[in-house]
Amino acid sequence: MSGGTHLENANPVIFQRTGERLQTATEEDEDFHDPIDDREIFDMIRSINDPEHPLSLEELNVVEQIRVKVNDAESIVGIEFTPTIPHCSMATLIGLSIKVKLLRSLPNRFKIDVHITPGTHASEDAVNKQLADKERVAAALENSSLLEVVNQCLSTKSS
Amino acid sequence: MAADSTLLLSLVEEYVSGLQDSKAKDTATGIKDGQFTILQLVEALGLSLTSSQPHTRARGVQLLSEVLQECHEGLTEGEVEVLIAFFENRLKDHYVITPPVLQGLRALTKCTVLPPGSAVSMLRSLFQDVHVQSLMLTERSCVYKMLINLMESREAELKGLGADFVFGFLQSMDGERDPRNLLLAFQIANNIIHRGYDLGKFAEELFEVTSCYFPIDFTPPPNDPHGISKEELVQMLRNVLTGTPKFAEFLLPLIIEKLDSDVLSAKLDSLQTLTACVSQYEHKDLAEFLEGLWASLRREVFQTSSEKIESAGLDALTAITSCLSRSVLNSDSEDSLCTFLDLVLRDCKHHLSEPDLKLVWPSAKLLQAACSASNRASHIITAAVMPSLLEQYDNRTQCSHRRTILEVVQRFVQSVKTSQSAEKEESVFVAFRPSLCTMVFSALNENNSSLQKTATSVLTSLAQQPGLLLDSDIELAVDHLTKLLLAEEDEGVSLAVVECAGALAELYPEAFITKLIPRLKMEMFSDPIDQDNNRAVSEHQSHHAVCKRCLSALAAVSTQARIVHESTPVLLEVLSSAHTGSVGFSVDQVVLACRSLQRIAEKVQDTEETGRCFHDLVIPRLLSLSLQAALQGEESSGHRSPLLEESVLSAMVPVISTSCSRLQPALAEQTALKAVSLFLNGDVSSLPNNSFPSHIQLLKQQGDSWSQSQLVCLLMGCVCSLPRSVEVPQVEQLLSELEEMSCTCTHPLSYTSAAKCFAGLINKRPQGEDLDRLIQRTMKRVYTELDSASSSACTQAFTLLVWVAKALLLRYHPLSTTLTDKLFSLLDNADLGPMAAESFSLLMSDTTDLLNRGCHADVRIMYRQRFFSENSAKLVQGFNAAPQEKKTNYLKALSNIVNNLPKQVQISELPRLLSLLLEALSCPDQAVQLSTLSCLEPVLADPLPALIQQLEALINRLIALNSSPAMSVRIASLRCIHAVSHFPEHEILPFRARVLRALARPLDDKKRLVRTEAVRARGEWFLLGSPGGR
């Protein structure tokens, strides 16, 4: 953030944050089984910090609830994310952050698929391939400087 | 005399050759006592001072210096002159002699009889013969202290030295490294600047020598005995650098340079220094740097990563703008304010037309910061931005864009508010008034809740601009607000509308009295069911919601006596028509009407007028209505009055207690008199609508009927909240009837209220034998009831015991201990044990309706701590001695007590109780688990050593609770695990793998609320010990 560096997209469009999920009566009922739904997954990833701006992925519209699909019974999660500009160099990093966040937050029965919203990034296929490759994700997280950036995206802002 | 001189010689001998430092003190005492003189000392020192050994000479001078430090006050001018000449001469001697010489000189600078000219000569030889920076730390500090002393006493002489003095000082401090000495040096520099010393041609040098420390980067070593903080150094240096406009040409480029730094604290310091310095400057000092400063400020605000930097940047912009606004314009010079604001507008204005992009807010903030600096600046900026904002509002169609624009406009209105002074100038926004009003009203009509909410706050800000809105605007605004109140379903919007109405009513009461209140009244009293029987239930519900909003709006607008006079009759009418059944108000609505009365009593100004309104109108009417309802209840006619309900009575109590405690003590006394004679003697003469029978006895339960006995809670509201200066009439008789009632009555609300009323009165009774006797008599009765196993009045007696115990505990009454001991002993009781455990929560928590400071009760500070420290041992003992099945009661009592302690006390007491609390975590009772967890969670925020020692046990038990069948326990235990993740990393890292494994299971919990907590906790534990994490 120093004077010399220039951001790729200094003046991005900002979207409104959704409010906290409203609690329903069934959620407070001890006996009712709440299924894992789209909104719950979205709540996990919407507050991830953008690597460049002091803003969340939700505020930049990188993630949206309609692009989150979950099937609790079959243990499948599918997420599409949209980089702010087609040449965004941070796309892989953002995808990795989302993936790591879900790996840490979901029961391990889930199969997690994270990819770019079709047609929104120049090197869409390459990024998707990297994110789908378990070995490469694991290797990336062995790299401590990469892990450091991912952890910074995932850390909750100290108030 | 001969004896004295030998004594002196031997002292000198022992000091100089014998190296006994304590002899200096003895010598000084001798001189002070008049045993010998300074002259004699110098004579006695003769040999040592002329010795060929430098160390001996040094030792001799040191003795003289140390003696002078003690007795410089007794010297004559002649002596001082000679001594100064001697010391000055010694400065040229061997270097080992310099330190004691400097000490001696410093002692002499403190003399009041310093001969004229000596200060100058001292400094001349000092600057000439000594190279300060090659001295040791203490000697350097000695030089600075000399300078400070002389600046205090010989300012005129030093100024006579001219720039030489500054030059000498610069040479002395150039290269100083120790923070202690820097503080002294900065103080001297500060004196030089602020006391008008001649800087001559050394201004730049002085700046160079001091500014090289900017920005200060200093971390005091741990356990620093000198207690120098970074803030202190920063502040001292800032005072020097910002002290004079002569530094402007050097300081401003330096600040621009340092703003490029990556270190946050350096940026912050630079911005704060900038804000400080421009307050001294004139526009010509700033002129050539404006562009550079603006570029830096803009960058910091546009790309900020920290809110602190942003707000410091905005402050700096405000400071610069107000500095430029102060400048006096010449006809030939350009207007630097205009030039500067042109720059700001050029870079920011266009961002305002992109309301969905990130930079709209930083730009708005910058413009507003400039706008708030001065009247002239706000005229220039609003003239430039408001037309385009207003135009955009009309052109934009998306609600989110319009809302952003409205919010920006509101900030502008507010930023101008702060800058306007008392002088009667026309508001900056006068020119935009019509279009602003149109915009706000159209936004209020919009079908978007966030837009409407923003519009209400803009309206509030506009109304607060003195003299901006016309009466016609206000009337229109009130119309719009009324319409929204009646029609708007969204909770958030109605809340905002009510708030806005409250703010406006304070400024423009007239419009609310003539328009809003009559309209609301009409609306509430129109009964939808009467109009059309076919209308559905939903219609009825919406009428209910309208009533609710009307009631809260009535409370919100009643901030002034005039409005209160109009609004309280409406509320009372709601109560009376609910009672008669003429309009179908539900119990909820009646409760809300009482709440509104209470809110008015809390908020309104305590004047004679409002006091009369409550004591002469509201309270008698409440009493009369509830008495009518109680009497009617017995007749059991078809309509059951809502005023018989417990919830309604409980809502009336705070209306009465707030008015009696807050409004007009003299009137409250009369109210109490009327209430007591009503309850004790059945005197109904003070009540309005008087058609009551003359034989009522409210404090006696008649058969099973509770409708009259429960009215005692209203009596409680009145007599328990009186100021302590007000005497309660017939108090003896009242107490005994209350005692009787609380022990014998069978209706819970009645006997509890009687017990509370009794306790509330006891709490305020003067200390003495009367009181002791009364308590002992009552307690005897209570104990008898409690001890007789078959007693039917056991619960009643217990309730009275708890409330009296609380009343006495609050005021530190000596008898409170026997009562609380009784409660402790009841923990073992088979029937009352659980109740006793619960009662500690009542004992330790604040009650809202009586026995608090608002009700003028006698509440000593820290009574909780005192109770806890006196009784925790008993509790632990009782726990250990109790049989297994009773232990739960003790744990529950403990967690009830600890939960209510202030956090500071919890932390200090935790080590002693930790094992018991951990025990409580493994106790099978879910209520105990939950209350222990809720007591642990805040304590876990500060990792205490005691907790760290027990970390293993703590984490094990918390993890075990993750699989509790109760959802709330699982949630609370996960929150605690989350809190533990903030302990020092090296302590908890060993548990990381185990906790992560354990937390995998609740991720798949069947309850979403549990999963959410698990996700949060697991995320934090993952970050632990990982790069970039924590």
mmCIF file of C-alpha atoms in Angstrom, chain B residues 553-840:
data_model
loop_
_atom_site.group_PDB
_atom_site.id
_atom_site.type_symbol
_atom_site.label_atom_id
_atom_site.label_comp_id
_atom_site.label_asym_id
_atom_site.label_seq_id
_atom_site.Cartn_x
_atom_site.Cartn_y
_atom_site.Cartn_z
ATOM 1 C CA ALA B 553 -44.052 7.978 18.312
ATOM 2 C CA LEU B 554 -46.030 9.738 21.034
ATOM 3 C CA ALA B 555 -43.275 8.895 23.491
ATOM 4 C CA ALA B 556 -40.531 9.957 21.103
ATOM 5 C CA VAL B 557 -41.911 13.409 20.341
ATOM 6 C CA SER B 558 -42.655 14.237 23.984
ATOM 7 C CA THR B 559 -39.433 15.927 24.862
ATOM 8 C CA GLN B 560 -40.805 19.334 25.768
ATOM 9 C CA ALA B 561 -43.339 20.225 28.419
ATOM 10 C CA ARG B 562 -45.730 21.655 25.856
ATOM 11 C CA ILE B 563 -45.890 18.421 23.911
ATOM 12 C CA VAL B 564 -46.106 16.321 27.075
ATOM 13 C CA HIS B 565 -49.266 18.196 27.974
ATOM 14 C CA GLU B 566 -50.810 17.082 24.731
ATOM 15 C CA SER B 567 -49.472 13.551 24.502
ATOM 16 C CA THR B 568 -50.009 12.171 28.022
ATOM 17 C CA PRO B 569 -53.826 12.694 27.931
ATOM 18 C CA VAL B 570 -53.929 10.657 24.729
ATOM 19 C CA LEU B 571 -52.015 7.823 26.361
ATOM 20 C CA LEU B 572 -54.219 7.939 29.448
ATOM 21 C CA GLU B 573 -57.247 7.829 27.243
ATOM 22 C CA VAL B 574 -55.929 4.636 25.692
ATOM 23 C CA LEU B 575 -55.761 3.119 29.162
ATOM 24 C CA SER B 576 -59.208 4.246 30.206
ATOM 25 C CA SER B 577 -60.939 3.132 27.011
ATOM 26 C CA ALA B 578 -59.141 -0.200 27.264
ATOM 27 C CA HIS B 579 -60.498 -0.486 30.768
ATOM 28 C CA THR B 580 -64.081 0.342 29.871
ATOM 29 C CA GLY B 581 -63.849 -1.676 26.702
ATOM 30 C CA SER B 582 -65.190 1.149 24.548
ATOM 31 C CA VAL B 583 -62.307 0.663 22.123
ATOM 32 C CA GLY B 584 -60.791 -2.778 21.795
ATOM 33 C CA PHE B 585 -57.207 -2.273 22.884
ATOM 34 C CA SER B 586 -55.334 -5.479 23.602
ATOM 35 C CA VAL B 587 -53.195 -6.141 26.667
ATOM 36 C CA ASP B 588 -50.050 -5.641 24.582
ATOM 37 C CA GLN B 589 -51.174 -2.217 23.485
ATOM 38 C CA VAL B 590 -51.998 -1.190 27.010
ATOM 39 C CA VAL B 591 -48.547 -2.319 28.106
ATOM 40 C CA LEU B 592 -47.037 -0.263 25.287
ATOM 41 C CA ALA B 593 -49.023 2.783 26.362
ATOM 42 C CA CYS B 594 -47.557 2.414 29.851
ATOM 43 C CA ARG B 595 -44.061 2.030 28.367
ATOM 44 C CA SER B 596 -44.560 5.250 26.449
ATOM 45 C CA LEU B 597 -45.582 7.048 29.620
ATOM 46 C CA GLN B 598 -42.478 5.657 31.290
ATOM 47 C CA ARG B 599 -40.238 6.797 28.455
ATOM 48 C CA ILE B 600 -41.704 10.278 28.671
ATOM 49 C CA ALA B 601 -41.121 10.391 32.418
ATOM 50 C CA GLU B 602 -37.517 9.309 31.868
ATOM 51 C CA LYS B 603 -36.717 11.778 29.126
ATOM 52 C CA VAL B 604 -38.651 14.920 29.856
ATOM 53 C CA GLN B 605 -37.014 17.848 31.600
ATOM 54 C CA ASP B 606 -37.691 17.999 35.321
ATOM 55 C CA THR B 607 -39.718 21.202 35.536
ATOM 56 C CA GLU B 608 -42.611 22.250 37.726
ATOM 57 C CA GLU B 609 -44.902 21.951 34.744
ATOM 58 C CA THR B 610 -44.019 18.375 33.798
ATOM 59 C CA GLY B 611 -43.884 17.361 37.450
ATOM 60 C CA ARG B 612 -47.452 18.583 37.927
ATOM 61 C CA CYS B 613 -48.515 16.758 34.809
ATOM 62 C CA PHE B 614 -47.275 13.443 36.140
ATOM 63 C CA HIS B 615 -48.075 13.826 39.841
ATOM 64 C CA ASP B 616 -51.448 15.533 39.461
ATOM 65 C CA LEU B 617 -52.734 13.856 36.324
ATOM 66 C CA VAL B 618 -50.969 10.692 35.311
ATOM 67 C CA ILE B 619 -50.389 8.902 38.623
ATOM 68 C CA PRO B 620 -53.826 9.555 40.200
ATOM 69 C CA ARG B 621 -55.404 8.423 36.953
ATOM 70 C CA LEU B 622 -53.349 5.230 36.862
ATOM 71 C CA LEU B 623 -54.255 4.454 40.471
ATOM 72 C CA SER B 624 -57.893 5.214 39.919
ATOM 73 C CA LEU B 625 -58.155 3.109 36.745
ATOM 74 C CA SER B 626 -56.448 0.097 38.229
ATOM 75 C CA LEU B 627 -58.566 0.342 41.378
ATOM 76 C CA GLN B 628 -61.719 0.501 39.270
ATOM 77 C CA ALA B 629 -60.533 -2.566 37.377
ATOM 78 C CA ALA B 630 -59.780 -4.389 40.642
ATOM 79 C CA LEU B 631 -63.200 -3.654 42.092
ATOM 80 C CA GLN B 632 -64.902 -4.572 38.855
ATOM 81 C CA GLY B 633 -62.996 -7.854 38.689
ATOM 82 C CA GLU B 634 -64.928 -8.999 41.694
ATOM 83 C CA GLU B 635 -68.239 -8.229 40.101
ATOM 84 C CA SER B 636 -67.141 -10.500 37.225
ATOM 85 C CA SER B 637 -69.177 -8.878 34.516
ATOM 86 C CA GLY B 638 -68.748 -9.950 30.908
ATOM 87 C CA HIS B 639 -65.812 -7.667 30.007
ATOM 88 C CA ARG B 640 -62.578 -8.404 31.763
ATOM 89 C CA SER B 641 -60.462 -5.270 32.050
ATOM 90 C CA PRO B 642 -56.888 -5.605 30.734
ATOM 91 C CA LEU B 643 -55.830 -3.535 33.715
ATOM 92 C CA LEU B 644 -56.165 -6.637 35.858
ATOM 93 C CA GLU B 645 -53.302 -8.293 34.023
ATOM 94 C CA GLU B 646 -49.975 -8.673 35.746
ATOM 95 C CA SER B 647 -48.084 -7.455 32.685
ATOM 96 C CA VAL B 648 -50.042 -4.198 32.639
ATOM 97 C CA LEU B 649 -49.527 -3.570 36.331
ATOM 98 C CA SER B 650 -45.827 -4.332 36.003
ATOM 99 C CA ALA B 651 -45.652 -1.787 33.206
ATOM 100 C CA MET B 652 -47.402 0.848 35.336
ATOM 101 C CA VAL B 653 -44.905 0.437 38.174
ATOM 102 C CA PRO B 654 -41.982 2.060 36.330
ATOM 103 C CA VAL B 655 -44.178 4.999 35.265
ATOM 104 C CA ILE B 656 -44.917 5.715 38.912
ATOM 105 C CA SER B 657 -41.419 4.987 40.170
ATOM 106 C CA THR B 658 -39.726 7.067 37.482
ATOM 107 C CA SER B 659 -41.940 10.065 38.189
ATOM 108 C CA CYS B 660 -41.494 9.724 41.942
ATOM 109 C CA SER B 661 -37.731 9.391 41.723
ATOM 110 C CA ARG B 662 -37.065 11.958 38.990
ATOM 111 C CA LEU B 663 -39.688 14.651 38.953
ATOM 112 C CA GLN B 664 -40.157 17.353 41.590
ATOM 113 C CA PRO B 665 -39.485 15.809 45.054
ATOM 114 C CA ALA B 666 -42.023 18.109 46.716
ATOM 115 C CA LEU B 667 -44.801 16.846 44.486
ATOM 116 C CA ALA B 668 -43.593 13.272 44.874
ATOM 117 C CA GLU B 669 -44.019 13.639 48.619
ATOM 118 C CA GLN B 670 -47.674 14.563 48.161
ATOM 119 C CA THR B 671 -48.172 11.630 45.819
ATOM 120 C CA ALA B 672 -46.677 9.290 48.423
ATOM 121 C CA LEU B 673 -48.950 10.707 51.092
ATOM 122 C CA LYS B 674 -52.010 10.082 48.929
ATOM 123 C CA ALA B 675 -50.896 6.594 47.970
ATOM 124 C CA VAL B 676 -50.177 5.526 51.546
ATOM 125 C CA SER B 677 -53.483 6.827 52.842
ATOM 126 C CA LEU B 678 -55.226 5.032 49.981
ATOM 127 C CA PHE B 679 -53.598 1.717 50.780
ATOM 128 C CA LEU B 680 -53.603 1.919 54.563
ATOM 129 C CA ASN B 681 -56.805 3.775 55.287
ATOM 130 C CA GLY B 682 -58.812 3.222 52.155
ATOM 131 C CA ASP B 683 -58.903 6.973 51.607
ATOM 132 C CA VAL B 684 -60.134 7.367 48.029
ATOM 133 C CA SER B 685 -60.737 11.123 48.169
ATOM 134 C CA SER B 686 -57.602 11.932 46.172
ATOM 135 C CA LEU B 687 -58.586 9.889 43.140
ATOM 136 C CA PRO B 688 -60.413 11.323 40.127
ATOM 137 C CA ASN B 689 -63.756 9.841 38.972
ATOM 138 C CA ASN B 690 -64.528 9.138 42.557
ATOM 139 C CA SER B 691 -67.300 6.618 42.815
ATOM 140 C CA PHE B 692 -65.476 4.103 44.961
ATOM 141 C CA PRO B 693 -66.978 2.380 47.990
ATOM 142 C CA SER B 694 -65.555 3.672 51.257
ATOM 143 C CA HIS B 695 -64.650 0.355 52.849
ATOM 144 C CA ILE B 696 -61.785 -0.825 50.652
ATOM 145 C CA GLN B 697 -58.813 -2.507 52.353
ATOM 146 C CA LEU B 698 -56.150 -3.033 49.757
ATOM 147 C CA LEU B 699 -53.507 -4.605 51.982
ATOM 148 C CA LYS B 700 -55.757 -7.387 53.234
ATOM 149 C CA GLN B 701 -56.412 -10.355 51.028
ATOM 150 C CA GLN B 702 -60.049 -11.163 50.934
ATOM 151 C CA GLY B 703 -60.573 -14.843 50.311
ATOM 152 C CA ASP B 704 -59.065 -16.024 47.082
ATOM 153 C CA SER B 705 -59.447 -12.715 45.373
ATOM 154 C CA TRP B 706 -56.110 -11.258 44.358
ATOM 155 C CA SER B 707 -57.360 -8.439 42.179
ATOM 156 C CA GLN B 708 -57.072 -5.904 44.989
ATOM 157 C CA SER B 709 -54.076 -7.309 46.809
ATOM 158 C CA GLN B 710 -51.896 -7.223 43.693
ATOM 159 C CA LEU B 711 -52.251 -3.440 43.546
ATOM 160 C CA VAL B 712 -49.592 -3.338 46.223
ATOM 161 C CA CYS B 713 -47.033 -3.295 43.410
ATOM 162 C CA LEU B 714 -48.202 0.246 42.550
ATOM 163 C CA LEU B 715 -47.634 1.276 46.149
ATOM 164 C CA MET B 716 -44.154 -0.187 45.846
ATOM 165 C CA GLY B 717 -43.466 1.859 42.724
ATOM 166 C CA CYS B 718 -44.374 4.995 44.610
ATOM 167 C CA VAL B 719 -42.868 4.682 48.086
ATOM 168 C CA CYS B 720 -39.702 2.765 47.163
ATOM 169 C CA SER B 721 -38.450 5.307 44.664
ATOM 170 C CA LEU B 722 -38.777 8.498 46.711
ATOM 171 C CA PRO B 723 -35.635 10.524 47.309
ATOM 172 C CA ARG B 724 -34.200 9.742 50.728
ATOM 173 C CA SER B 725 -34.938 13.262 51.902
ATOM 174 C CA VAL B 726 -38.668 12.580 51.576
ATOM 175 C CA GLU B 727 -40.260 11.034 54.640
ATOM 176 C CA VAL B 728 -42.623 8.108 54.004
ATOM 177 C CA PRO B 729 -45.827 8.735 56.003
ATOM 178 C CA GLN B 730 -47.058 6.174 58.562
ATOM 179 C CA VAL B 731 -44.070 4.030 57.819
ATOM 180 C CA GLU B 732 -44.272 1.798 60.941
ATOM 181 C CA GLN B 733 -47.796 0.715 60.262
ATOM 182 C CA LEU B 734 -47.078 0.313 56.573
ATOM 183 C CA LEU B 735 -44.150 -1.987 57.274
ATOM 184 C CA SER B 736 -46.078 -4.223 59.583
ATOM 185 C CA GLU B 737 -48.978 -4.580 57.158
ATOM 186 C CA LEU B 738 -46.587 -5.341 54.341
ATOM 187 C CA GLU B 739 -44.855 -7.979 56.442
ATOM 188 C CA GLU B 740 -48.180 -9.566 57.250
ATOM 189 C CA MET B 741 -49.218 -9.551 53.651
ATOM 190 C CA SER B 742 -45.950 -10.961 52.330
ATOM 191 C CA CYS B 743 -46.077 -13.836 54.812
ATOM 192 C CA THR B 744 -49.708 -14.786 54.463
ATOM 193 C CA CYS B 745 -50.941 -13.851 51.024
ATOM 194 C CA THR B 746 -51.097 -16.711 48.539
ATOM 195 C CA HIS B 747 -51.008 -14.796 45.290
ATOM 196 C CA PRO B 748 -47.416 -14.700 43.922
ATOM 197 C CA LEU B 749 -47.459 -11.160 42.481
ATOM 198 C CA SER B 750 -49.038 -9.838 45.656
ATOM 199 C CA TYR B 751 -46.703 -11.427 48.179
ATOM 200 C CA THR B 752 -43.612 -10.796 46.045
ATOM 201 C CA SER B 753 -44.521 -7.138 45.604
ATOM 202 C CA ALA B 754 -45.229 -6.808 49.299
ATOM 203 C CA ALA B 755 -41.848 -8.365 50.106
ATOM 204 C CA LYS B 756 -40.119 -6.056 47.620
ATOM 205 C CA CYS B 757 -41.923 -3.019 48.993
ATOM 206 C CA PHE B 758 -40.931 -4.023 52.514
ATOM 207 C CA ALA B 759 -37.320 -4.445 51.420
ATOM 208 C CA GLY B 760 -37.290 -1.171 49.540
ATOM 209 C CA LEU B 761 -38.446 0.697 52.643
ATOM 210 C CA ILE B 762 -36.034 -1.162 54.954
ATOM 211 C CA ASN B 763 -33.150 -0.197 52.699
ATOM 212 C CA LYS B 764 -33.793 3.503 53.304
ATOM 213 C CA ARG B 765 -34.662 3.400 57.027
ATOM 214 C CA PRO B 766 -32.126 5.167 59.227
ATOM 215 C CA GLN B 767 -29.655 2.910 61.018
ATOM 216 C CA GLY B 768 -30.422 2.244 64.670
ATOM 217 C CA GLU B 769 -32.044 0.045 67.233
ATOM 218 C CA ASP B 770 -35.536 0.533 65.841
ATOM 219 C CA LEU B 771 -34.445 -0.889 62.552
ATOM 220 C CA ASP B 772 -32.519 -3.762 64.165
ATOM 221 C CA ARG B 773 -35.524 -4.694 66.260
ATOM 222 C CA LEU B 774 -37.797 -4.602 63.259
ATOM 223 C CA ILE B 775 -35.498 -6.836 61.236
ATOM 224 C CA GLN B 776 -35.041 -9.286 64.072
ATOM 225 C CA ARG B 777 -38.767 -9.525 64.623
ATOM 226 C CA THR B 778 -39.433 -10.152 60.944
ATOM 227 C CA MET B 779 -36.656 -12.660 60.634
ATOM 228 C CA LYS B 780 -37.854 -14.597 63.628
ATOM 229 C CA ARG B 781 -41.136 -15.023 61.878
ATOM 230 C CA VAL B 782 -39.460 -15.980 58.605
ATOM 231 C CA TYR B 783 -37.194 -18.550 60.254
ATOM 232 C CA THR B 784 -40.155 -20.144 62.047
ATOM 233 C CA GLU B 785 -41.979 -20.536 58.765
ATOM 234 C CA LEU B 786 -38.908 -21.936 57.037
ATOM 235 C CA ASP B 787 -38.082 -24.381 59.820
ATOM 236 C CA SER B 788 -41.520 -25.855 60.196
ATOM 237 C CA ALA B 789 -41.473 -28.557 57.581
ATOM 238 C CA SER B 790 -45.185 -28.540 56.867
ATOM 239 C CA SER B 791 -45.543 -24.805 56.555
ATOM 240 C CA SER B 792 -47.625 -23.740 53.623
ATOM 241 C CA ALA B 793 -46.111 -20.287 53.627
ATOM 242 C CA CYS B 794 -42.588 -21.543 53.049
ATOM 243 C CA THR B 795 -42.142 -19.922 49.634
ATOM 244 C CA GLN B 796 -43.553 -16.635 50.878
ATOM 245 C CA ALA B 797 -41.162 -16.585 53.827
ATOM 246 C CA PHE B 798 -38.258 -17.443 51.575
ATOM 247 C CA THR B 799 -39.121 -14.633 49.157
ATOM 248 C CA LEU B 800 -39.233 -12.131 51.992
ATOM 249 C CA LEU B 801 -35.906 -13.433 53.300
ATOM 250 C CA VAL B 802 -34.171 -12.981 49.947
ATOM 251 C CA TRP B 803 -35.476 -9.460 49.376
ATOM 252 C CA VAL B 804 -34.655 -8.262 52.878
ATOM 253 C CA ALA B 805 -31.225 -9.844 52.577
ATOM 254 C CA LYS B 806 -30.663 -7.903 49.372
ATOM 255 C CA ALA B 807 -31.883 -4.636 50.878
ATOM 256 C CA LEU B 808 -29.490 -4.991 53.802
ATOM 257 C CA LEU B 809 -26.571 -6.293 51.765
ATOM 258 C CA LEU B 810 -26.696 -3.252 49.491
ATOM 259 C CA ARG B 811 -26.278 -0.861 52.426
ATOM 260 C CA TYR B 812 -23.666 -2.913 54.328
ATOM 261 C CA HIS B 813 -26.043 -3.394 57.244
ATOM 262 C CA PRO B 814 -24.383 -5.533 59.941
ATOM 263 C CA LEU B 815 -27.379 -7.861 60.104
ATOM 264 C CA SER B 816 -27.115 -8.780 56.431
ATOM 265 C CA THR B 817 -24.559 -11.478 57.238
ATOM 266 C CA THR B 818 -26.974 -13.517 59.347
ATOM 267 C CA LEU B 819 -29.487 -13.412 56.527
ATOM 268 C CA THR B 820 -27.088 -14.449 53.812
ATOM 269 C CA ASP B 821 -25.702 -17.171 56.079
ATOM 270 C CA LYS B 822 -29.227 -18.484 56.342
ATOM 271 C CA LEU B 823 -29.370 -18.577 52.541
ATOM 272 C CA PHE B 824 -26.100 -20.508 52.424
ATOM 273 C CA SER B 825 -27.420 -23.006 54.905
ATOM 274 C CA LEU B 826 -30.565 -23.473 52.817
ATOM 275 C CA LEU B 827 -28.399 -24.778 49.942
ATOM 276 C CA ASP B 828 -28.431 -28.119 51.780
ATOM 277 C CA ASN B 829 -32.199 -28.050 52.161
ATOM 278 C CA ALA B 830 -33.948 -30.690 50.090
ATOM 279 C CA ASP B 831 -36.875 -28.504 48.998
ATOM 280 C CA LEU B 832 -35.483 -25.002 49.024
ATOM 281 C CA GLY B 833 -31.921 -25.847 47.874
ATOM 282 C CA PRO B 834 -32.408 -25.121 44.152
ATOM 283 C CA MET B 835 -34.369 -21.968 44.963
ATOM 284 C CA ALA B 836 -31.646 -20.812 47.317
ATOM 285 C CA ALA B 837 -29.051 -21.372 44.614
ATOM 286 C CA GLU B 838 -31.093 -19.270 42.187
ATOM 287 C CA SER B 839 -31.600 -16.546 44.746
ATOM 288 C CA PHE B 840 -27.921 -15.600 44.647
#
